[in-house]
mmCIF file of C-alpha atoms and ligand atoms in Angstrom:
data_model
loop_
_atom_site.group_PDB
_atom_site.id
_atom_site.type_symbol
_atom_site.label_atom_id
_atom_site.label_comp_id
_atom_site.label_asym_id
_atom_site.label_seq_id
_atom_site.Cartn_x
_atom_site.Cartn_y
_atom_site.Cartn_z
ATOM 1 C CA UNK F 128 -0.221 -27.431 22.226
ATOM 2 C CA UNK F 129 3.216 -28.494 23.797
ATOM 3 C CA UNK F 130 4.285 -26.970 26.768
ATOM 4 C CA UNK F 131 7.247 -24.746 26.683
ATOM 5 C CA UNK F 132 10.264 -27.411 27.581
ATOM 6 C CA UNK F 133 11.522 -26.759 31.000
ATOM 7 C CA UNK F 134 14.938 -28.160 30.462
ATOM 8 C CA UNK F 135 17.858 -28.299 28.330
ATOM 9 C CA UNK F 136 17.618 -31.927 28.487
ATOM 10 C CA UNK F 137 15.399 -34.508 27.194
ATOM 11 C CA UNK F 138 13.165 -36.025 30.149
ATOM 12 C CA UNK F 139 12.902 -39.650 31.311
ATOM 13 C CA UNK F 140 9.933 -40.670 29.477
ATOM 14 C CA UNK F 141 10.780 -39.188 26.018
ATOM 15 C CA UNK F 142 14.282 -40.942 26.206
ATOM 16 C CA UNK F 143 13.225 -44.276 27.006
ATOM 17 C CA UNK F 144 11.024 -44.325 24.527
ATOM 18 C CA UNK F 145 13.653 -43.224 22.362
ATOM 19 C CA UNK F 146 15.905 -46.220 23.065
ATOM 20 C CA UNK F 147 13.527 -48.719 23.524
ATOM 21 C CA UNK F 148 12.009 -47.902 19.885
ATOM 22 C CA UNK F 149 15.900 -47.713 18.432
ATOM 23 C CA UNK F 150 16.280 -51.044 19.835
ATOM 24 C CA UNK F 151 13.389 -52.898 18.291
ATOM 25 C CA UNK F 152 14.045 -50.804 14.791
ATOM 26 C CA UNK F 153 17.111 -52.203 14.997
ATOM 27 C CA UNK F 154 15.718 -55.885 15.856
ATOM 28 C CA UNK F 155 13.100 -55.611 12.817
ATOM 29 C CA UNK F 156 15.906 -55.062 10.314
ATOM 30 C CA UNK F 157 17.699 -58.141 12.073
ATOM 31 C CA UNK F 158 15.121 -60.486 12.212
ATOM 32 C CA UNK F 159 13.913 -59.548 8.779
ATOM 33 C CA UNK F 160 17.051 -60.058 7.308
ATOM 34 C CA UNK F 161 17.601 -63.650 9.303
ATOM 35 C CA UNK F 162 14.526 -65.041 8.261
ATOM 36 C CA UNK F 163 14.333 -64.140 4.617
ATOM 37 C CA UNK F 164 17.478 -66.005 4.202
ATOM 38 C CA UNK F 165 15.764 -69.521 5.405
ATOM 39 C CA UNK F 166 13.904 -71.930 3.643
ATOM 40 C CA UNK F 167 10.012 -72.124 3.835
ATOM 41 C CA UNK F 168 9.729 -73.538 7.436
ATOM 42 C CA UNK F 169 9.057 -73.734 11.261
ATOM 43 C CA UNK F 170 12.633 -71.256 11.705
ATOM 44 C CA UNK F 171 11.658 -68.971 8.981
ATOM 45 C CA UNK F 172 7.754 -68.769 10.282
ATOM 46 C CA UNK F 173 8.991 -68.511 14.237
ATOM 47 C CA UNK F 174 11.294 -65.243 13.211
ATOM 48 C CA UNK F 175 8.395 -63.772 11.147
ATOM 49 C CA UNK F 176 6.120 -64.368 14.138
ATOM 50 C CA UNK F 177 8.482 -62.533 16.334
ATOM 51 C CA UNK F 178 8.784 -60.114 13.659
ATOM 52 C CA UNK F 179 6.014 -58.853 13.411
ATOM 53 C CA UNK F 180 4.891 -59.026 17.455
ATOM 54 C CA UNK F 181 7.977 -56.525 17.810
ATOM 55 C CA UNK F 182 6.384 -54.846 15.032
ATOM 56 C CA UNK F 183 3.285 -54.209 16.428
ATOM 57 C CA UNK F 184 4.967 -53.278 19.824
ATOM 58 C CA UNK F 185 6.802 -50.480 17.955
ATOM 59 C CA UNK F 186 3.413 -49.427 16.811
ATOM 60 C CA UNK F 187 1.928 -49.148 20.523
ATOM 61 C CA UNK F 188 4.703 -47.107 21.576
ATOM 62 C CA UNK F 189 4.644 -44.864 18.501
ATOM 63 C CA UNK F 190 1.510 -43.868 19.587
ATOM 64 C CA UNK F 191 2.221 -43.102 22.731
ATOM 65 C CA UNK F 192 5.389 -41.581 22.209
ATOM 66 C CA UNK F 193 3.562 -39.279 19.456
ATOM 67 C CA UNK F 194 1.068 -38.281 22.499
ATOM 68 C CA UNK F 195 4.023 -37.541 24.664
ATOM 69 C CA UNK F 196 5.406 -35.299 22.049
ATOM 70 C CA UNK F 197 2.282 -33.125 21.496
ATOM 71 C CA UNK F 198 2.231 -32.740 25.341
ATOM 72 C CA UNK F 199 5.907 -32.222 26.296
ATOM 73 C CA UNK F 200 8.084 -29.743 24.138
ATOM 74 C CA UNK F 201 11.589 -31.457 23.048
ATOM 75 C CA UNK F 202 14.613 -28.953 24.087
ATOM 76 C CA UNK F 203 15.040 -26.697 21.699
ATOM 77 C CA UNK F 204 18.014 -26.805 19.024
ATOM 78 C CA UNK F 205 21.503 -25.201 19.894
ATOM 79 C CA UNK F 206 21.959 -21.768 18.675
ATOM 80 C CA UNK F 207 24.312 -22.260 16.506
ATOM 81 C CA UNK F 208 22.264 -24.459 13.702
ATOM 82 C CA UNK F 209 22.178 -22.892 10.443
ATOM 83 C CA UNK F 210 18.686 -22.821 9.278
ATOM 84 C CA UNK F 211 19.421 -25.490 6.509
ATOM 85 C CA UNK F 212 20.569 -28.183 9.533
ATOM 86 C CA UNK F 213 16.988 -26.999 11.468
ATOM 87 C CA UNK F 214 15.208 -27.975 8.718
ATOM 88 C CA UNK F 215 17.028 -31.759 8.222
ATOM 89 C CA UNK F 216 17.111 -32.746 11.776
ATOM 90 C CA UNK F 217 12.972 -31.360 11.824
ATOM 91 C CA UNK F 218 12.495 -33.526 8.275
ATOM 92 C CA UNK F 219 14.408 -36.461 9.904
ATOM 93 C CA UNK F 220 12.431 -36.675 13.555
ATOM 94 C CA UNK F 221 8.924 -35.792 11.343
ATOM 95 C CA UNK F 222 10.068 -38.760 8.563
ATOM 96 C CA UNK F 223 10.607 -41.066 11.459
ATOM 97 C CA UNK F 224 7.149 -39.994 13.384
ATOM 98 C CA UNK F 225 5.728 -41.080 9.925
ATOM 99 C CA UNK F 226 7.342 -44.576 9.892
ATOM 100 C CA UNK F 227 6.948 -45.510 12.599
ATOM 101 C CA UNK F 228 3.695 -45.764 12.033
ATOM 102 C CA UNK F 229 3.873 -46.568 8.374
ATOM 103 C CA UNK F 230 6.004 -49.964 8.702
ATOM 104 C CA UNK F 231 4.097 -51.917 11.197
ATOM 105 C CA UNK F 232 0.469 -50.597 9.218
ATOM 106 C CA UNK F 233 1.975 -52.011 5.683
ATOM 107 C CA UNK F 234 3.234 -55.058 7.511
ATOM 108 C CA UNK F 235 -0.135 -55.651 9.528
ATOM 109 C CA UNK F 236 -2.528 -55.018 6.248
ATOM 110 C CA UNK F 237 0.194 -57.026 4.167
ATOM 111 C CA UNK F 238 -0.577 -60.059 6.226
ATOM 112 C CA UNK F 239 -4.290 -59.458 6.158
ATOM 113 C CA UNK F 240 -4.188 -59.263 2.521
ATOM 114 C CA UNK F 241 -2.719 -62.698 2.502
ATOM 115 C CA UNK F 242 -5.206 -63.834 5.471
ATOM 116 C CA UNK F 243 -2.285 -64.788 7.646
ATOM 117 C CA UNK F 244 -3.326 -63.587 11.599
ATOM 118 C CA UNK F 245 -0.622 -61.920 12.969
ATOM 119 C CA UNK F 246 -0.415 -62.820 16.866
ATOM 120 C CA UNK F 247 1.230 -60.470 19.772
ATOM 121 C CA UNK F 248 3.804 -63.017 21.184
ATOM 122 C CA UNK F 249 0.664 -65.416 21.516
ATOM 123 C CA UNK F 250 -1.538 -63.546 23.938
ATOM 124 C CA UNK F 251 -3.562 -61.946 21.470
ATOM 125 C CA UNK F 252 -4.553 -61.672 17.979
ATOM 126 C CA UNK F 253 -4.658 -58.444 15.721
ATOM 127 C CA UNK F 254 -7.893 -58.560 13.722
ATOM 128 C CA UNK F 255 -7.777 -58.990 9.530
ATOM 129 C CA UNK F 256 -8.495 -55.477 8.789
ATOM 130 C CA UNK F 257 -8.478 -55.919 4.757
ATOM 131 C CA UNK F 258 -9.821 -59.467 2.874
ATOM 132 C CA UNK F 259 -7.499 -61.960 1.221
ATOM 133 C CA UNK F 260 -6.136 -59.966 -1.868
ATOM 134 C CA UNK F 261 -2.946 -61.297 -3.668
ATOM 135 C CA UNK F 262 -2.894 -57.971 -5.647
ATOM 136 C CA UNK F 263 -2.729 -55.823 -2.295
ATOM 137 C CA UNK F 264 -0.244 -57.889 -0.897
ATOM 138 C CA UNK F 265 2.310 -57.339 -3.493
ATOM 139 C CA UNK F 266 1.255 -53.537 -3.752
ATOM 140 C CA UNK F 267 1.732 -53.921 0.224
ATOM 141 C CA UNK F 268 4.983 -55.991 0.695
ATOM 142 C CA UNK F 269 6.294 -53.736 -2.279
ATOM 143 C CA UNK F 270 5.733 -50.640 -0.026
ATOM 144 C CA UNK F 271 6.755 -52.261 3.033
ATOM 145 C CA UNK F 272 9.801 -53.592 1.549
ATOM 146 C CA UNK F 273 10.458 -49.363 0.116
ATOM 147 C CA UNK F 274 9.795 -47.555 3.429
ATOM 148 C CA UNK F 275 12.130 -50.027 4.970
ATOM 149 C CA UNK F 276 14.723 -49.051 2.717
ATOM 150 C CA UNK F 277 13.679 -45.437 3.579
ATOM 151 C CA UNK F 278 13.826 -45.796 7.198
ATOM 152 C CA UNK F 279 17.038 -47.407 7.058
ATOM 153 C CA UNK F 280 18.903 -44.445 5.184
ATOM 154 C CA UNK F 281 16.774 -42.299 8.021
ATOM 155 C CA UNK F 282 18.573 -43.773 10.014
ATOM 156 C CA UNK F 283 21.798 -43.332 8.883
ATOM 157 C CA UNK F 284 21.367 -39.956 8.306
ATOM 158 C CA UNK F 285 20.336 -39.515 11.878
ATOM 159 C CA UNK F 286 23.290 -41.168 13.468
ATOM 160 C CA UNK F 287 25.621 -39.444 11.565
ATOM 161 C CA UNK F 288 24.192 -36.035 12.405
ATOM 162 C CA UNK F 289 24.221 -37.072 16.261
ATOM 163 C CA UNK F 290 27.593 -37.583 15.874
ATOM 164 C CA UNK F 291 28.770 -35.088 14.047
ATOM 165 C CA UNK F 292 26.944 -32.665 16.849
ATOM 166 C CA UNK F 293 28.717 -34.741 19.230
ATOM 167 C CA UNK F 294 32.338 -34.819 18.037
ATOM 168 C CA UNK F 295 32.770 -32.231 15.557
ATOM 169 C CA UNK F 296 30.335 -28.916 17.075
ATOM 170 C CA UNK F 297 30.794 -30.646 20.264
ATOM 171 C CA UNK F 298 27.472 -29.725 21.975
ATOM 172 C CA UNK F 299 25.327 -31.429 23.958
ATOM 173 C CA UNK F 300 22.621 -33.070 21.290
ATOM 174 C CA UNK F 301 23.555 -36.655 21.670
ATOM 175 C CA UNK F 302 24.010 -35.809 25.728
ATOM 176 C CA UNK F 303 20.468 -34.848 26.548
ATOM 177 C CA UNK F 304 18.952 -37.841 24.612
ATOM 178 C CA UNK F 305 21.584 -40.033 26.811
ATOM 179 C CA UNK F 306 20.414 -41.040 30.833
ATOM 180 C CA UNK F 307 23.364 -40.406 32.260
ATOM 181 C CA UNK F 308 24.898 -37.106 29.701
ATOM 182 C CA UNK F 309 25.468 -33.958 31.874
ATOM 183 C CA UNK F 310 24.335 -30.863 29.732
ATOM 184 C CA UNK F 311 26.263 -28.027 30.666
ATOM 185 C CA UNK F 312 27.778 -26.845 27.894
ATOM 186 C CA UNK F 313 24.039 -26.604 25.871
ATOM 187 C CA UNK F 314 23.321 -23.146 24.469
ATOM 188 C CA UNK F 315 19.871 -23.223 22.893
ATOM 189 C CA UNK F 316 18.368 -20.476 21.107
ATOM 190 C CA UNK F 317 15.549 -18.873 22.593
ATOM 191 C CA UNK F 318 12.247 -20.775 22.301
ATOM 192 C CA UNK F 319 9.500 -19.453 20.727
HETATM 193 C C1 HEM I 442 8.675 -50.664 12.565
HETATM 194 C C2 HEM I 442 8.299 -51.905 12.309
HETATM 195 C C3 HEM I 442 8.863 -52.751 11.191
HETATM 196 C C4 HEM I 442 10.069 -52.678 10.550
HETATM 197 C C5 HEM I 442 11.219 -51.702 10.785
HETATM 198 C C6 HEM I 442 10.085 -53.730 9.556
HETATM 199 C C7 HEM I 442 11.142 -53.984 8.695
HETATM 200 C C8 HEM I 442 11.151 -54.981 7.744
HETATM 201 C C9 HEM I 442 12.249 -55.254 6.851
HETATM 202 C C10 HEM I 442 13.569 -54.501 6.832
HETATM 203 C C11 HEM I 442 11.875 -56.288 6.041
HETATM 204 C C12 HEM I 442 12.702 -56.915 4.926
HETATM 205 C C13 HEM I 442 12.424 -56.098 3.658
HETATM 206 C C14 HEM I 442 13.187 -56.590 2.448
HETATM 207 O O1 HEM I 442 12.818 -57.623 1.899
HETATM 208 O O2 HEM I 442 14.116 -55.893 2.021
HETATM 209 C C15 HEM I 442 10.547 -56.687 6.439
HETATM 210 C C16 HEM I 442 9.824 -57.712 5.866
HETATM 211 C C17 HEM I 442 8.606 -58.137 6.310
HETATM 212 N N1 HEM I 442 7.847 -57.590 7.322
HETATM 213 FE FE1 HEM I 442 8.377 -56.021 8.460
HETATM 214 N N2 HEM I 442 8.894 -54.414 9.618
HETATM 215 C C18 HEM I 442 8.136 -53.850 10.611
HETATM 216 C C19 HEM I 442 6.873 -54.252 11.016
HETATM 217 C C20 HEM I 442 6.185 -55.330 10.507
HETATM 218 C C21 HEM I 442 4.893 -55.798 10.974
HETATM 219 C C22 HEM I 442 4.094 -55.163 12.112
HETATM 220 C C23 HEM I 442 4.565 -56.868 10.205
HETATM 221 C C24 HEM I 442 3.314 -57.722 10.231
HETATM 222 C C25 HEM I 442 2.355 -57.603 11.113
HETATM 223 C C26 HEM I 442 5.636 -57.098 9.275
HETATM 224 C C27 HEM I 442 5.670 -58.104 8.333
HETATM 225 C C28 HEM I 442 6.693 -58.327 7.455
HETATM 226 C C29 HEM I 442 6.690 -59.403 6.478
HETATM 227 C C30 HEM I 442 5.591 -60.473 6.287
HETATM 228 C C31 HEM I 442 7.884 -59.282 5.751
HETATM 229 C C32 HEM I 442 8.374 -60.160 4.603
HETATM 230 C C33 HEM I 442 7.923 -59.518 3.312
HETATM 231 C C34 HEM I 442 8.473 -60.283 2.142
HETATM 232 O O3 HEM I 442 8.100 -61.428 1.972
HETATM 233 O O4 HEM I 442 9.271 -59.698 1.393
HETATM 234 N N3 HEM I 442 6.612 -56.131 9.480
HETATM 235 N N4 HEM I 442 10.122 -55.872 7.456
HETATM 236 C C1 HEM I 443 16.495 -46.162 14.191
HETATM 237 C C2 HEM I 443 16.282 -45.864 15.437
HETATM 238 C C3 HEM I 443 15.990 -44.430 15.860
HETATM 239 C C4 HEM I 443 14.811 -43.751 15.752
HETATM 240 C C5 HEM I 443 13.502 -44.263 15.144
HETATM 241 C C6 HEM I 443 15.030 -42.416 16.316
HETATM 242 C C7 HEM I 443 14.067 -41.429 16.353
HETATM 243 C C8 HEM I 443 14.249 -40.182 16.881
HETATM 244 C C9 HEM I 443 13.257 -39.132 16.911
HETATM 245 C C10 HEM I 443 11.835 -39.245 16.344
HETATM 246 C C11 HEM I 443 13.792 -38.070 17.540
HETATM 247 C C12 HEM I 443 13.106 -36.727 17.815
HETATM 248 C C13 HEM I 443 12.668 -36.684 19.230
HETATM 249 C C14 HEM I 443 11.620 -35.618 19.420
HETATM 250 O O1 HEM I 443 11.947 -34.450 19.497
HETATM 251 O O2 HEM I 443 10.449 -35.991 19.460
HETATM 252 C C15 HEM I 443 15.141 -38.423 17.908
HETATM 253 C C16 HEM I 443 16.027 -37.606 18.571
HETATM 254 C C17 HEM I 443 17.343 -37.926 18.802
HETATM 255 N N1 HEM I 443 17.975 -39.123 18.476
HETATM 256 FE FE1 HEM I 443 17.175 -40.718 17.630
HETATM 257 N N2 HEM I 443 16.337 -42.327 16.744
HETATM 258 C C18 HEM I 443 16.950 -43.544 16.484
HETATM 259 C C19 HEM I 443 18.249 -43.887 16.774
HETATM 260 C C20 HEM I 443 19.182 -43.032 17.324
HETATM 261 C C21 HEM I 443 20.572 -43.348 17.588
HETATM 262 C C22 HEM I 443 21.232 -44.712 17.296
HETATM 263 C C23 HEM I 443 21.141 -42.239 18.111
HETATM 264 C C24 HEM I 443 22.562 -42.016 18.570
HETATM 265 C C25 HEM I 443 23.615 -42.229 17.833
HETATM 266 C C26 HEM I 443 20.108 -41.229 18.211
HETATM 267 C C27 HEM I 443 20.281 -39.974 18.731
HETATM 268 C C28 HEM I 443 19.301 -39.008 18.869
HETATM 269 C C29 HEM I 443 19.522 -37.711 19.463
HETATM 270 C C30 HEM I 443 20.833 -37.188 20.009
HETATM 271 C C31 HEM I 443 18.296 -37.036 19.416
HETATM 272 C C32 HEM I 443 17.996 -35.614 19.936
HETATM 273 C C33 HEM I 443 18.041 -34.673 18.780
HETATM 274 C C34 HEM I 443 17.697 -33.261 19.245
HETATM 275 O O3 HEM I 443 17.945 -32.948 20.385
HETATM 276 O O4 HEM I 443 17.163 -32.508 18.434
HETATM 277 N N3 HEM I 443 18.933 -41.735 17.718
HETATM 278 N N4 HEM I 443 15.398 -39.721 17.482
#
């Protein structure tokens, strides 16, 4: 059960985990993108490598950003939110929840299928967790490939509506997820 949120803001924890996952979402899609360009090589292998260790370092905090969210309530939505822009910004934060889970499990079971180990920046390795199948690695990098293309237009979507809160209902939603915002202005409905 979350505990009823005891500011209008977001705290420390929840937005530094916030940040520091929106940077290395945002370093996946770059490194991705860099690598598939090169030819079959030391480059293309080193940015895959470092690919998929940020990968799996977006998983870890996932998790415990998912445990931080089932113990601390977010702030609750402005008043003013029809129930139609509750809904989107709930499907949006859920969809996310989902893949951020979903990318780096379809990336770490598409390299098992292809028996590749997939190291975290060197100091460990992540164990095989399916056999060498070159069926379930197309099924896999298919579906990786597709939630990417989902989590990008997430994304999008999610930006935009930040800053539409932000400079067209000018409230205080991109504020509270921000260090340094002041909050003053929030109104928030009463939570329930
Ligand atoms: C949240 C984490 C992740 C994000 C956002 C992400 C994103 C992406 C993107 C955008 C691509 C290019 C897709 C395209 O071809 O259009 C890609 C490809 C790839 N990713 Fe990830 N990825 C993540 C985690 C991982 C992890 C953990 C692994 C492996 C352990 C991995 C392995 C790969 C591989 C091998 C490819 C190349 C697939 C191919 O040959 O088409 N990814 N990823
Ligand atoms: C692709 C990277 C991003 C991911 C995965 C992400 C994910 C999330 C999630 C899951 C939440 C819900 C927090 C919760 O209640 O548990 C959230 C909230 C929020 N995000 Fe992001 N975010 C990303 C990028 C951004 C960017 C670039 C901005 C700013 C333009 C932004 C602004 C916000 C704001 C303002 C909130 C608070 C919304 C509210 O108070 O209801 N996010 N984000």
């Amino acid at each position: 059960m979350p505990t009823r949120p005891s500011s209008v803001r977001y705290g420390a924890v929840a937005q530094g985990l916030h940040w520091i996952i929106a940077a290395l979402i945002v370093t996946q899609f770059v490194l991705a993108y860099l690598a598939e360009d090169l030819p079959l090589g030391i480059h293309k292998l080193a940015l895959f490598a470092r690919h998929k260790s940020f990968g799996m370092t977006i998983l870890m905090l996932a998790a415990l950003r998912l445990g931080w969210r089932l113990t601390h309530a977010p702030p609750p939505l402005p008043a003013g939110m029809s129930p139609l822009e509750r809904f989107l910004a709930r499907a949006t934060h859920a969809a996310f929840y989902i893949l951020l889970f979903a990318m780096p499990v379809t990336g770490l079971l598409m390299s098992s299928a292809k028996n590749y180990s997939v190291s975290w920046f060197g100091l460990f390795t992540w164990p095989n967790l399916i056999p060498k199948n070159e069926a379930a690695f197309e099924a896999l990098r298919t579906t990786h490939d597709l939630l990417s293309d989902v989590l990008f237009a997430v994304a999008v979507l999610h930006v935009l509506a930040a800053l539409k809160h932000h400079f067209w209902n000018k409230d205080d939603v991109l504020l509270r997820m921000l260090p340094f915002g002041k909050t003053a202005k929030l109104k928030t409905e009463k939570f329930s």
